[in-house]
């Protein structure tokens, strides 16, 4: 298949392009480089030995995206492009609603116009709010606590309504848990701009000596050791989940959790990183971060049953690969 990948030079998009190309598909990337670098294109080519097409466009710009649809045969779209910082979304809500929702509407409209019937969307475990773990796809969604989370819920609703009204339009809504790690080549990975918000990039920058010590947000949660528990998934496993979702896509709306099904606490992740890479990570406990929940992990049985997909890489592998990328690239 010829797949249009929006946000394809970003963290998850770049790894997904590699897995698509390795599975024999062709890739057209549309990205405005607002949170990624052009070098990623040559890195993807280097890893796969395959040619790819790149358009530097803003996917909220209908005319620009239309010209991609009119000049390429597209069989499916994977829509990663969007803003993703929870904290920033509280400060810049309009930018978040505009970018994350208009981009989806433009793409759906063009898919319907050009009869492109496969659409895969990047959603997030954040849509479950404070439901009881493990999170199951059929649970009633609880209102998210920030504009970023709302954009995911709204996009899920738009896609669901459009699919209902257009029986040929097939949608996969993929709810990611916490992607970490990097491609084993060390050529692509996560490189946040400024001080990282997320745990693993913060840990790797402490390991590198760029940051002093890790601040652990809260040690009084009702969890195994008092620190927050998350379902960390290797980004390459997550990328392979997209290929499976695309290849096995059924008519209608298909929602899948992409996680490992296992919870790991902040302290457990810190210790795994120390064990995997033989580097001590200094840390201190500070107050809870507003908006954080105690535990978040997936029920992954639907993806296994329907897609034949499950995550294979363990926490040690995630820590080794994240560190290799940090060492090589900054
Ligand atoms: P990322 O920032 O690395 O990648 C997003 C890419 O989209 C970037 O390359 C950016 O330049 C591009 N982009 C943003 N707005 C654009 C626009 N209007 N037009 C064209 N390109 C645009 O983020 P990521 O971690 O790879 O996340 C990809 C998707 O997955 C996002 O939708 C995000 O919300 C979702 N998600 C991520 C996580 C996570 O922890 N990383 C978790 C759940 C869901
Ligand atoms: N944490 C720290 N110190 C840090 C950073 C994080 O202790 O410097 C803790 C958090 O409190 C939390 C855990 O590490 O308990 C994971 O935090 P992250 O910021 O890495 O990830 P979140 O689970 O908060 O959120 C991420 C993405 C969201 C996405 C969600 C899906 O940032 O966009 O996963 O589960 F919606």
mmCIF file of C-alpha atoms and ligand atoms in Angstrom:
data_model
loop_
_atom_site.group_PDB
_atom_site.id
_atom_site.type_symbol
_atom_site.label_atom_id
_atom_site.label_comp_id
_atom_site.label_asym_id
_atom_site.label_seq_id
_atom_site.Cartn_x
_atom_site.Cartn_y
_atom_site.Cartn_z
ATOM 1 C CA UNK A 1 0.000 0.000 0.000
ATOM 2 C CA UNK A 2 0.957 3.655 -0.491
ATOM 3 C CA UNK A 3 0.563 5.261 2.894
ATOM 4 C CA UNK A 4 0.391 8.984 3.638
ATOM 5 C CA UNK A 5 1.985 9.455 7.063
ATOM 6 C CA UNK A 6 1.326 12.845 8.637
ATOM 7 C CA UNK A 7 3.815 13.729 11.370
ATOM 8 C CA UNK A 8 6.100 11.097 9.846
ATOM 9 C CA UNK A 9 9.339 12.802 10.875
ATOM 10 C CA UNK A 10 8.224 12.852 14.545
ATOM 11 C CA UNK A 11 9.060 10.325 17.237
ATOM 12 C CA UNK A 12 6.376 7.658 16.697
ATOM 13 C CA UNK A 13 5.823 8.522 13.016
ATOM 14 C CA UNK A 14 9.466 7.956 12.038
ATOM 15 C CA UNK A 15 9.556 4.509 13.668
ATOM 16 C CA UNK A 16 6.263 3.629 11.990
ATOM 17 C CA UNK A 17 7.632 4.671 8.569
ATOM 18 C CA UNK A 18 10.545 2.273 9.109
ATOM 19 C CA UNK A 19 8.194 -0.619 9.952
ATOM 20 C CA UNK A 20 5.885 0.183 7.022
ATOM 21 C CA UNK A 21 8.831 0.228 4.606
ATOM 22 C CA UNK A 22 10.231 -2.973 6.116
ATOM 23 C CA UNK A 23 6.842 -4.608 5.530
ATOM 24 C CA UNK A 24 6.901 -3.665 1.842
ATOM 25 C CA UNK A 25 4.637 -0.609 1.895
ATOM 26 C CA UNK A 26 5.512 2.786 0.394
ATOM 27 C CA UNK A 27 5.501 5.959 2.417
ATOM 28 C CA UNK A 28 4.693 9.608 1.733
ATOM 29 C CA UNK A 29 5.434 11.872 4.674
ATOM 30 C CA UNK A 30 3.654 15.175 5.320
ATOM 31 C CA UNK A 31 5.156 17.160 8.187
ATOM 32 C CA UNK A 32 5.699 20.858 8.861
ATOM 33 C CA UNK A 33 8.809 20.127 10.985
ATOM 34 C CA UNK A 34 7.353 22.104 13.905
ATOM 35 C CA UNK A 35 8.638 19.428 16.285
ATOM 36 C CA UNK A 36 11.055 17.336 14.233
ATOM 37 C CA UNK A 37 14.103 17.596 12.029
ATOM 38 C CA UNK A 38 14.614 17.081 8.301
ATOM 39 C CA UNK A 39 17.592 14.707 8.972
ATOM 40 C CA UNK A 40 15.052 12.087 10.030
ATOM 41 C CA UNK A 41 14.241 11.524 6.348
ATOM 42 C CA UNK A 42 17.790 10.459 5.478
ATOM 43 C CA UNK A 43 17.958 8.352 8.646
ATOM 44 C CA UNK A 44 14.811 6.431 7.664
ATOM 45 C CA UNK A 45 16.325 5.864 4.206
ATOM 46 C CA UNK A 46 19.594 4.733 5.796
ATOM 47 C CA UNK A 47 17.841 2.204 8.061
ATOM 48 C CA UNK A 48 15.550 0.749 5.400
ATOM 49 C CA UNK A 49 17.463 1.257 2.142
ATOM 50 C CA UNK A 50 14.166 2.466 0.674
ATOM 51 C CA UNK A 51 13.068 5.651 -1.068
ATOM 52 C CA UNK A 52 10.448 7.881 0.576
ATOM 53 C CA UNK A 53 8.600 11.017 -0.433
ATOM 54 C CA UNK A 54 8.509 14.061 1.805
ATOM 55 C CA UNK A 55 6.269 17.127 1.705
ATOM 56 C CA UNK A 56 6.944 19.972 4.123
ATOM 57 C CA UNK A 57 3.355 21.075 4.640
ATOM 58 C CA UNK A 58 1.044 22.044 7.430
ATOM 59 C CA UNK A 59 -1.774 19.518 7.414
ATOM 60 C CA UNK A 60 -4.284 22.150 8.502
ATOM 61 C CA UNK A 61 -3.659 23.764 5.079
ATOM 62 C CA UNK A 62 -6.300 22.086 2.918
ATOM 63 C CA UNK A 63 -4.962 23.375 -0.392
ATOM 64 C CA UNK A 64 -1.454 22.104 0.314
ATOM 65 C CA UNK A 65 -2.689 18.691 1.448
ATOM 66 C CA UNK A 66 -5.042 18.510 -1.538
ATOM 67 C CA UNK A 67 -2.054 18.794 -3.855
ATOM 68 C CA UNK A 68 -0.519 15.704 -2.185
ATOM 69 C CA UNK A 69 -3.732 13.733 -2.724
ATOM 70 C CA UNK A 70 -4.067 14.902 -6.316
ATOM 71 C CA UNK A 71 -0.514 13.967 -7.288
ATOM 72 C CA UNK A 72 -0.161 10.578 -5.514
ATOM 73 C CA UNK A 73 -2.130 7.338 -5.376
ATOM 74 C CA UNK A 74 -2.868 6.967 -1.670
ATOM 75 C CA UNK A 75 -4.313 3.784 -0.166
ATOM 76 C CA UNK A 76 -4.405 4.849 3.461
ATOM 77 C CA UNK A 77 -3.547 7.617 5.912
ATOM 78 C CA UNK A 78 -1.847 7.353 9.294
ATOM 79 C CA UNK A 79 -2.398 10.630 11.108
ATOM 80 C CA UNK A 80 0.277 11.378 13.736
ATOM 81 C CA UNK A 81 0.628 15.121 13.175
ATOM 82 C CA UNK A 82 -0.408 17.151 16.179
ATOM 83 C CA UNK A 83 0.762 18.908 19.284
ATOM 84 C CA UNK A 84 1.277 16.644 22.276
ATOM 85 C CA UNK A 85 2.318 18.529 25.405
ATOM 86 C CA UNK A 86 -0.282 18.363 28.160
ATOM 87 C CA UNK A 87 1.209 21.363 30.014
ATOM 88 C CA UNK A 88 1.481 23.515 26.890
ATOM 89 C CA UNK A 89 -2.115 22.712 25.943
ATOM 90 C CA UNK A 90 -3.324 24.397 29.133
ATOM 91 C CA UNK A 91 -1.390 27.567 28.227
ATOM 92 C CA UNK A 92 -2.252 27.541 24.500
ATOM 93 C CA UNK A 93 -5.656 25.820 24.240
ATOM 94 C CA UNK A 94 -6.707 27.444 20.970
ATOM 95 C CA UNK A 95 -3.506 26.407 19.194
ATOM 96 C CA UNK A 96 -4.059 22.843 20.405
ATOM 97 C CA UNK A 97 -7.736 22.656 19.402
ATOM 98 C CA UNK A 98 -6.982 24.230 16.023
ATOM 99 C CA UNK A 99 -3.950 22.135 15.103
ATOM 100 C CA UNK A 100 -5.164 18.801 16.424
ATOM 101 C CA UNK A 101 -8.751 19.000 15.208
ATOM 102 C CA UNK A 102 -8.565 20.974 11.961
ATOM 103 C CA UNK A 103 -5.759 18.694 10.716
ATOM 104 C CA UNK A 104 -7.995 15.648 11.210
ATOM 105 C CA UNK A 105 -10.982 17.284 9.523
ATOM 106 C CA UNK A 106 -8.911 18.338 6.497
ATOM 107 C CA UNK A 107 -7.548 14.822 6.103
ATOM 108 C CA UNK A 108 -10.925 13.112 6.481
ATOM 109 C CA UNK A 109 -12.480 15.473 3.944
ATOM 110 C CA UNK A 110 -9.769 14.739 1.387
ATOM 111 C CA UNK A 111 -9.951 10.993 2.092
ATOM 112 C CA UNK A 112 -13.673 11.060 1.309
ATOM 113 C CA UNK A 113 -13.125 13.199 -1.818
ATOM 114 C CA UNK A 114 -10.383 10.923 -3.149
ATOM 115 C CA UNK A 115 -11.985 7.652 -1.945
ATOM 116 C CA UNK A 116 -9.136 6.802 0.407
ATOM 117 C CA UNK A 117 -10.858 4.387 2.761
ATOM 118 C CA UNK A 118 -8.276 3.519 5.390
ATOM 119 C CA UNK A 119 -7.563 5.918 8.238
ATOM 120 C CA UNK A 120 -5.432 5.241 11.320
ATOM 121 C CA UNK A 121 -5.509 7.780 14.128
ATOM 122 C CA UNK A 122 -3.084 8.394 17.035
ATOM 123 C CA UNK A 123 -5.151 8.545 20.170
ATOM 124 C CA UNK A 124 -4.000 8.231 23.751
ATOM 125 C CA UNK A 125 -4.663 6.424 27.013
ATOM 126 C CA UNK A 126 -5.426 9.876 28.377
ATOM 127 C CA UNK A 127 -9.008 9.456 27.067
ATOM 128 C CA UNK A 128 -9.696 6.920 29.860
ATOM 129 C CA UNK A 129 -9.163 9.564 32.564
ATOM 130 C CA UNK A 130 -9.329 8.089 36.040
ATOM 131 C CA UNK A 131 -11.098 4.854 35.132
ATOM 132 C CA UNK A 132 -10.165 1.679 36.989
ATOM 133 C CA UNK A 133 -7.082 -0.104 35.596
ATOM 134 C CA UNK A 134 -6.577 -2.020 33.386
ATOM 135 C CA UNK A 135 -8.188 0.216 30.774
ATOM 136 C CA UNK A 136 -10.448 -1.649 28.332
ATOM 137 C CA UNK A 137 -11.515 -0.208 24.962
ATOM 138 C CA UNK A 138 -15.254 -0.414 25.777
ATOM 139 C CA UNK A 139 -15.035 1.625 28.969
ATOM 140 C CA UNK A 140 -16.997 4.827 29.142
ATOM 141 C CA UNK A 141 -14.499 7.664 28.648
ATOM 142 C CA UNK A 142 -14.141 10.103 31.523
ATOM 143 C CA UNK A 143 -13.630 13.809 30.790
ATOM 144 C CA UNK A 144 -9.907 14.542 30.341
ATOM 145 C CA UNK A 145 -8.336 17.159 32.578
ATOM 146 C CA UNK A 146 -6.653 19.237 29.858
ATOM 147 C CA UNK A 147 -7.231 20.554 26.304
ATOM 148 C CA UNK A 148 -4.782 18.019 24.821
ATOM 149 C CA UNK A 149 -6.891 15.137 26.136
ATOM 150 C CA UNK A 150 -10.062 16.801 24.858
ATOM 151 C CA UNK A 151 -8.604 17.023 21.343
ATOM 152 C CA UNK A 152 -8.161 13.242 21.360
ATOM 153 C CA UNK A 153 -11.731 12.619 22.561
ATOM 154 C CA UNK A 154 -13.142 15.057 19.967
ATOM 155 C CA UNK A 155 -11.113 13.494 17.144
ATOM 156 C CA UNK A 156 -12.309 10.020 18.152
ATOM 157 C CA UNK A 157 -15.908 11.279 18.037
ATOM 158 C CA UNK A 158 -15.492 12.953 14.633
ATOM 159 C CA UNK A 159 -13.977 9.802 13.141
ATOM 160 C CA UNK A 160 -16.701 7.617 14.646
ATOM 161 C CA UNK A 161 -19.513 9.799 13.270
ATOM 162 C CA UNK A 162 -17.918 10.030 9.816
ATOM 163 C CA UNK A 163 -17.403 6.268 9.655
ATOM 164 C CA UNK A 164 -21.051 5.712 10.612
ATOM 165 C CA UNK A 165 -22.203 7.979 7.799
ATOM 166 C CA UNK A 166 -19.738 6.519 5.245
ATOM 167 C CA UNK A 167 -19.827 2.712 5.416
ATOM 168 C CA UNK A 168 -16.782 2.324 3.123
ATOM 169 C CA UNK A 169 -14.581 4.421 5.408
ATOM 170 C CA UNK A 170 -12.566 2.189 7.775
ATOM 171 C CA UNK A 171 -10.979 3.687 10.859
ATOM 172 C CA UNK A 172 -8.501 2.411 13.431
ATOM 173 C CA UNK A 173 -8.279 4.474 16.607
ATOM 174 C CA UNK A 174 -5.085 3.487 18.391
ATOM 175 C CA UNK A 175 -4.835 4.448 22.049
ATOM 176 C CA UNK A 176 -1.154 4.585 22.916
ATOM 177 C CA UNK A 177 0.109 4.059 26.413
ATOM 178 C CA UNK A 178 3.628 5.382 27.196
ATOM 179 C CA UNK A 179 6.000 4.953 24.248
ATOM 180 C CA UNK A 180 9.700 5.043 25.151
ATOM 181 C CA UNK A 181 12.959 3.713 23.661
ATOM 182 C CA UNK A 182 14.318 4.158 20.164
ATOM 183 C CA UNK A 183 15.248 2.223 17.042
ATOM 184 C CA UNK A 184 18.069 -0.219 17.793
ATOM 185 C CA UNK A 185 20.272 1.472 15.147
ATOM 186 C CA UNK A 186 20.432 4.561 17.382
ATOM 187 C CA UNK A 187 19.598 6.663 14.308
ATOM 188 C CA UNK A 188 16.067 7.720 15.211
ATOM 189 C CA UNK A 189 14.492 8.319 18.605
ATOM 190 C CA UNK A 190 12.887 10.954 20.774
ATOM 191 C CA UNK A 191 14.544 14.354 20.919
ATOM 192 C CA UNK A 192 12.312 16.814 22.727
ATOM 193 C CA UNK A 193 13.015 20.523 22.404
ATOM 194 C CA UNK A 194 13.974 22.174 25.734
ATOM 195 C CA UNK A 195 13.613 20.516 29.142
ATOM 196 C CA UNK A 196 11.697 17.250 28.718
ATOM 197 C CA UNK A 197 8.249 16.835 30.274
ATOM 198 C CA UNK A 198 8.240 13.068 29.980
ATOM 199 C CA UNK A 199 10.026 10.645 32.238
ATOM 200 C CA UNK A 200 12.358 8.699 29.926
ATOM 201 C CA UNK A 201 13.872 11.680 28.071
ATOM 202 C CA UNK A 202 14.413 13.322 31.462
ATOM 203 C CA UNK A 203 16.218 10.211 32.729
ATOM 204 C CA UNK A 204 18.465 9.995 29.651
ATOM 205 C CA UNK A 205 19.399 13.675 29.987
ATOM 206 C CA UNK A 206 20.292 13.135 33.660
ATOM 207 C CA UNK A 207 22.383 10.127 32.587
ATOM 208 C CA UNK A 208 24.144 12.324 30.040
ATOM 209 C CA UNK A 209 24.858 14.989 32.692
ATOM 210 C CA UNK A 210 22.704 17.606 30.924
ATOM 211 C CA UNK A 211 20.339 17.711 33.896
ATOM 212 C CA UNK A 212 21.274 17.441 37.559
ATOM 213 C CA UNK A 213 18.820 14.972 38.962
ATOM 214 C CA UNK A 214 15.408 13.525 38.314
ATOM 215 C CA UNK A 215 12.447 14.965 40.204
ATOM 216 C CA UNK A 216 10.002 12.187 40.993
ATOM 217 C CA UNK A 217 6.504 13.637 41.189
ATOM 218 C CA UNK A 218 5.005 12.077 44.309
ATOM 219 C CA UNK A 219 5.834 9.039 46.418
ATOM 220 C CA UNK A 220 2.483 8.792 48.191
ATOM 221 C CA UNK A 221 0.319 7.223 45.479
ATOM 222 C CA UNK A 222 -1.520 3.990 46.344
ATOM 223 C CA UNK A 223 0.925 1.969 44.185
ATOM 224 C CA UNK A 224 3.613 -0.663 44.776
ATOM 225 C CA UNK A 225 6.206 1.901 45.991
ATOM 226 C CA UNK A 226 4.199 5.135 46.115
ATOM 227 C CA UNK A 227 5.340 6.420 42.694
ATOM 228 C CA UNK A 228 3.145 6.659 39.566
ATOM 229 C CA UNK A 229 2.612 3.513 37.497
ATOM 230 C CA UNK A 230 2.500 3.530 33.674
ATOM 231 C CA UNK A 231 2.423 1.040 30.823
ATOM 232 C CA UNK A 232 5.704 1.729 28.985
ATOM 233 C CA UNK A 233 5.830 0.334 25.454
ATOM 234 C CA UNK A 234 8.864 0.168 23.153
ATOM 235 C CA UNK A 235 8.302 2.587 20.266
ATOM 236 C CA UNK A 236 9.256 -0.115 17.724
ATOM 237 C CA UNK A 237 6.529 -2.418 19.104
ATOM 238 C CA UNK A 238 4.113 0.505 18.909
ATOM 239 C CA UNK A 239 5.161 1.130 15.295
ATOM 240 C CA UNK A 240 4.566 -2.535 14.415
ATOM 241 C CA UNK A 241 1.094 -2.193 15.966
ATOM 242 C CA UNK A 242 0.285 0.411 13.290
ATOM 243 C CA UNK A 243 1.287 -1.913 10.470
ATOM 244 C CA UNK A 244 -0.895 -4.665 11.960
ATOM 245 C CA UNK A 245 -3.837 -2.268 12.410
ATOM 246 C CA UNK A 246 -3.553 -1.067 8.815
ATOM 247 C CA UNK A 247 -3.166 -4.515 7.292
ATOM 248 C CA UNK A 248 -6.024 -6.031 9.316
ATOM 249 C CA UNK A 249 -8.325 -3.025 9.155
ATOM 250 C CA UNK A 250 -12.027 -3.942 9.135
ATOM 251 C CA UNK A 251 -14.963 -1.780 8.048
ATOM 252 C CA UNK A 252 -16.265 0.692 10.619
ATOM 253 C CA UNK A 253 -14.479 1.988 13.702
ATOM 254 C CA UNK A 254 -11.903 -0.232 15.355
ATOM 255 C CA UNK A 255 -10.433 0.869 18.666
ATOM 256 C CA UNK A 256 -7.278 -0.736 20.052
ATOM 257 C CA UNK A 257 -5.131 -0.188 23.113
ATOM 258 C CA UNK A 258 -1.450 -0.352 22.213
ATOM 259 C CA UNK A 259 0.453 -1.095 25.396
ATOM 260 C CA UNK A 260 2.116 -4.069 27.068
ATOM 261 C CA UNK A 261 -0.523 -4.649 29.729
ATOM 262 C CA UNK A 262 2.131 -4.303 32.451
ATOM 263 C CA UNK A 263 2.467 -1.443 34.899
ATOM 264 C CA UNK A 264 5.898 -0.119 35.899
ATOM 265 C CA UNK A 265 6.447 2.500 38.606
ATOM 266 C CA UNK A 266 8.743 5.511 38.249
ATOM 267 C CA UNK A 267 11.205 3.964 40.706
ATOM 268 C CA UNK A 268 11.114 0.620 38.896
ATOM 269 C CA UNK A 269 11.894 2.382 35.603
ATOM 270 C CA UNK A 270 14.776 4.315 37.175
ATOM 271 C CA UNK A 271 16.239 1.088 38.586
ATOM 272 C CA UNK A 272 15.777 -0.738 35.275
ATOM 273 C CA UNK A 273 17.654 2.080 33.500
ATOM 274 C CA UNK A 274 20.502 1.849 36.055
ATOM 275 C CA UNK A 275 20.690 -1.931 35.638
ATOM 276 C CA UNK A 276 20.510 -1.848 31.818
ATOM 277 C CA UNK A 277 23.123 0.874 31.327
ATOM 278 C CA UNK A 278 25.237 0.775 34.516
ATOM 279 C CA UNK A 279 24.645 4.464 35.185
ATOM 280 C CA UNK A 280 23.395 5.863 38.477
ATOM 281 C CA UNK A 281 20.405 8.222 38.206
ATOM 282 C CA UNK A 282 20.279 10.683 41.116
ATOM 283 C CA UNK A 283 16.719 11.572 42.077
ATOM 284 C CA UNK A 284 14.623 13.365 44.684
ATOM 285 C CA UNK A 285 10.961 13.132 45.570
ATOM 286 C CA UNK A 286 8.910 16.286 45.011
ATOM 287 C CA UNK A 287 5.166 17.066 45.144
ATOM 288 C CA UNK A 288 2.732 15.289 42.827
ATOM 289 C CA UNK A 289 2.363 16.851 39.369
ATOM 290 C CA UNK A 290 -1.139 18.328 38.937
ATOM 291 C CA UNK A 291 -3.310 16.232 36.620
ATOM 292 C CA UNK A 292 -1.308 13.001 37.048
ATOM 293 C CA UNK A 293 -3.135 9.796 37.880
ATOM 294 C CA UNK A 294 -1.772 7.005 40.100
ATOM 295 C CA UNK A 295 -1.929 4.129 37.644
ATOM 296 C CA UNK A 296 -2.405 3.698 33.909
ATOM 297 C CA UNK A 297 -2.050 0.396 32.085
ATOM 298 C CA UNK A 298 -3.821 -1.377 29.277
ATOM 299 C CA UNK A 299 -5.903 -4.435 28.768
ATOM 300 C CA UNK A 300 -4.254 -5.579 25.538
ATOM 301 C CA UNK A 301 -6.357 -8.625 24.738
ATOM 302 C CA UNK A 302 -8.327 -7.071 21.857
ATOM 303 C CA UNK A 303 -5.221 -6.112 19.834
ATOM 304 C CA UNK A 304 -3.797 -9.592 20.394
ATOM 305 C CA UNK A 305 -7.023 -11.325 19.423
ATOM 306 C CA UNK A 306 -7.980 -9.200 16.409
ATOM 307 C CA UNK A 307 -4.634 -7.961 15.071
ATOM 308 C CA UNK A 308 -2.404 -10.830 16.164
ATOM 309 C CA UNK A 309 -0.148 -8.127 17.597
ATOM 310 C CA UNK A 310 1.472 -7.874 20.994
ATOM 311 C CA UNK A 311 4.464 -5.984 22.348
ATOM 312 C CA UNK A 312 7.666 -8.040 22.525
ATOM 313 C CA UNK A 313 10.398 -5.800 23.921
ATOM 314 C CA UNK A 314 10.910 -5.564 27.682
ATOM 315 C CA UNK A 315 11.764 -2.632 29.938
ATOM 316 C CA UNK A 316 15.512 -3.387 29.885
ATOM 317 C CA UNK A 317 15.527 -3.243 26.076
ATOM 318 C CA UNK A 318 13.584 0.048 26.180
ATOM 319 C CA UNK A 319 16.184 1.532 28.573
ATOM 320 C CA UNK A 320 19.154 0.327 26.498
ATOM 321 C CA UNK A 321 17.728 1.680 23.248
ATOM 322 C CA UNK A 322 16.692 5.031 24.759
ATOM 323 C CA UNK A 323 20.214 5.500 26.127
ATOM 324 C CA UNK A 324 21.931 4.489 22.860
ATOM 325 C CA UNK A 325 19.965 7.169 21.003
ATOM 326 C CA UNK A 326 20.696 9.852 23.630
ATOM 327 C CA UNK A 327 24.439 8.985 23.631
ATOM 328 C CA UNK A 328 24.690 9.113 19.842
ATOM 329 C CA UNK A 329 22.624 12.180 19.167
ATOM 330 C CA UNK A 330 23.235 15.048 21.511
HETATM 331 P P1 LIG B 1 6.094 14.329 17.750
HETATM 332 O O1 LIG B 1 5.910 15.743 18.161
HETATM 333 O O2 LIG B 1 7.444 13.733 17.832
HETATM 334 O O3 LIG B 1 5.549 14.115 16.257
HETATM 335 C C1 LIG B 1 4.468 14.871 15.730
HETATM 336 C C2 LIG B 1 4.906 15.380 14.363
HETATM 337 O O4 LIG B 1 3.825 16.112 13.796
HETATM 338 C C3 LIG B 1 6.106 16.318 14.421
HETATM 339 O O5 LIG B 1 7.084 15.887 13.486
HETATM 340 C C4 LIG B 1 5.547 17.698 14.034
HETATM 341 O O6 LIG B 1 6.494 18.464 13.329
HETATM 342 C C5 LIG B 1 4.357 17.303 13.189
HETATM 343 N N1 LIG B 1 3.239 18.268 13.166
HETATM 344 C C6 LIG B 1 2.580 18.842 14.209
HETATM 345 N N2 LIG B 1 1.577 19.613 13.746
HETATM 346 C C7 LIG B 1 1.609 19.543 12.389
HETATM 347 C C8 LIG B 1 0.842 20.108 11.344
HETATM 348 N N3 LIG B 1 -0.175 20.943 11.582
HETATM 349 N N4 LIG B 1 1.163 19.804 10.072
HETATM 350 C C9 LIG B 1 2.200 18.978 9.783
HETATM 351 N N5 LIG B 1 2.958 18.400 10.726
HETATM 352 C C10 LIG B 1 2.671 18.676 12.012
HETATM 353 O O7 LIG B 1 5.034 13.455 18.600
HETATM 354 P P2 LIG B 1 4.901 11.878 18.776
HETATM 355 O O8 LIG B 1 5.313 11.523 20.153
HETATM 356 O O9 LIG B 1 5.518 11.175 17.626
HETATM 357 O O10 LIG B 1 3.320 11.748 18.727
HETATM 358 C C11 LIG B 1 2.626 11.456 17.519
HETATM 359 C C12 LIG B 1 1.134 11.397 17.803
HETATM 360 O O11 LIG B 1 0.885 10.435 18.826
HETATM 361 C C13 LIG B 1 0.535 12.708 18.308
HETATM 362 O O12 LIG B 1 -0.749 12.855 17.742
HETATM 363 C C14 LIG B 1 0.434 12.493 19.795
HETATM 364 O O13 LIG B 1 -0.590 13.252 20.382
HETATM 365 C C15 LIG B 1 0.116 11.005 19.868
HETATM 366 N N6 LIG B 1 0.500 10.406 21.168
HETATM 367 C C16 LIG B 1 1.790 10.480 21.602
HETATM 368 C C17 LIG B 1 2.127 9.927 22.839
HETATM 369 C C18 LIG B 1 3.538 10.028 23.370
HETATM 370 O O14 LIG B 1 3.740 9.767 24.568
HETATM 371 N N7 LIG B 1 4.528 10.346 22.566
HETATM 372 C C19 LIG B 1 1.159 9.277 23.615
HETATM 373 C C20 LIG B 1 -0.147 9.198 23.128
HETATM 374 C C21 LIG B 1 -0.473 9.762 21.887
HETATM 375 N N1 LIG B 2 7.417 11.723 36.081
HETATM 376 C C1 LIG B 2 8.299 12.078 37.075
HETATM 377 N N2 LIG B 2 9.265 13.012 36.781
HETATM 378 C C2 LIG B 2 9.389 13.572 35.550
HETATM 379 C C3 LIG B 2 8.483 13.198 34.533
HETATM 380 C C4 LIG B 2 7.497 12.275 34.836
HETATM 381 O O1 LIG B 2 8.217 11.588 38.203
HETATM 382 O O2 LIG B 2 10.276 14.420 35.364
HETATM 383 C C5 LIG B 2 6.386 10.696 36.360
HETATM 384 C C6 LIG B 2 4.963 11.176 36.191
HETATM 385 O O3 LIG B 2 4.503 11.760 37.384
HETATM 386 C C7 LIG B 2 4.250 9.868 35.838
HETATM 387 C C8 LIG B 2 5.303 9.078 35.043
HETATM 388 O O4 LIG B 2 6.556 9.660 35.413
HETATM 389 O O5 LIG B 2 3.922 9.147 36.990
HETATM 390 C C9 LIG B 2 5.143 9.184 33.524
HETATM 391 O O6 LIG B 2 5.050 10.565 33.156
HETATM 392 P P1 LIG B 2 5.200 11.044 31.633
HETATM 393 O O7 LIG B 2 5.153 12.531 31.655
HETATM 394 O O8 LIG B 2 6.377 10.412 30.996
HETATM 395 O O9 LIG B 2 3.901 10.434 30.929
HETATM 396 P P2 LIG B 2 2.342 10.593 31.256
HETATM 397 O O10 LIG B 2 1.832 9.246 31.629
HETATM 398 O O11 LIG B 2 2.091 11.702 32.182
HETATM 399 O O12 LIG B 2 1.755 11.033 29.833
HETATM 400 C C10 LIG B 2 2.150 10.429 28.590
HETATM 401 C C11 LIG B 2 2.112 11.472 27.486
HETATM 402 C C12 LIG B 2 0.675 11.877 27.225
HETATM 403 C C13 LIG B 2 -0.160 10.672 26.941
HETATM 404 C C14 LIG B 2 -0.038 9.662 28.049
HETATM 405 C C15 LIG B 2 -0.731 8.399 27.630
HETATM 406 O O13 LIG B 2 2.865 12.614 27.836
HETATM 407 O O14 LIG B 2 0.633 12.714 26.093
HETATM 408 O O15 LIG B 2 1.337 9.351 28.296
HETATM 409 O O16 LIG B 2 -0.720 7.457 28.632
HETATM 410 F F1 LIG B 2 -1.453 11.046 26.829
#
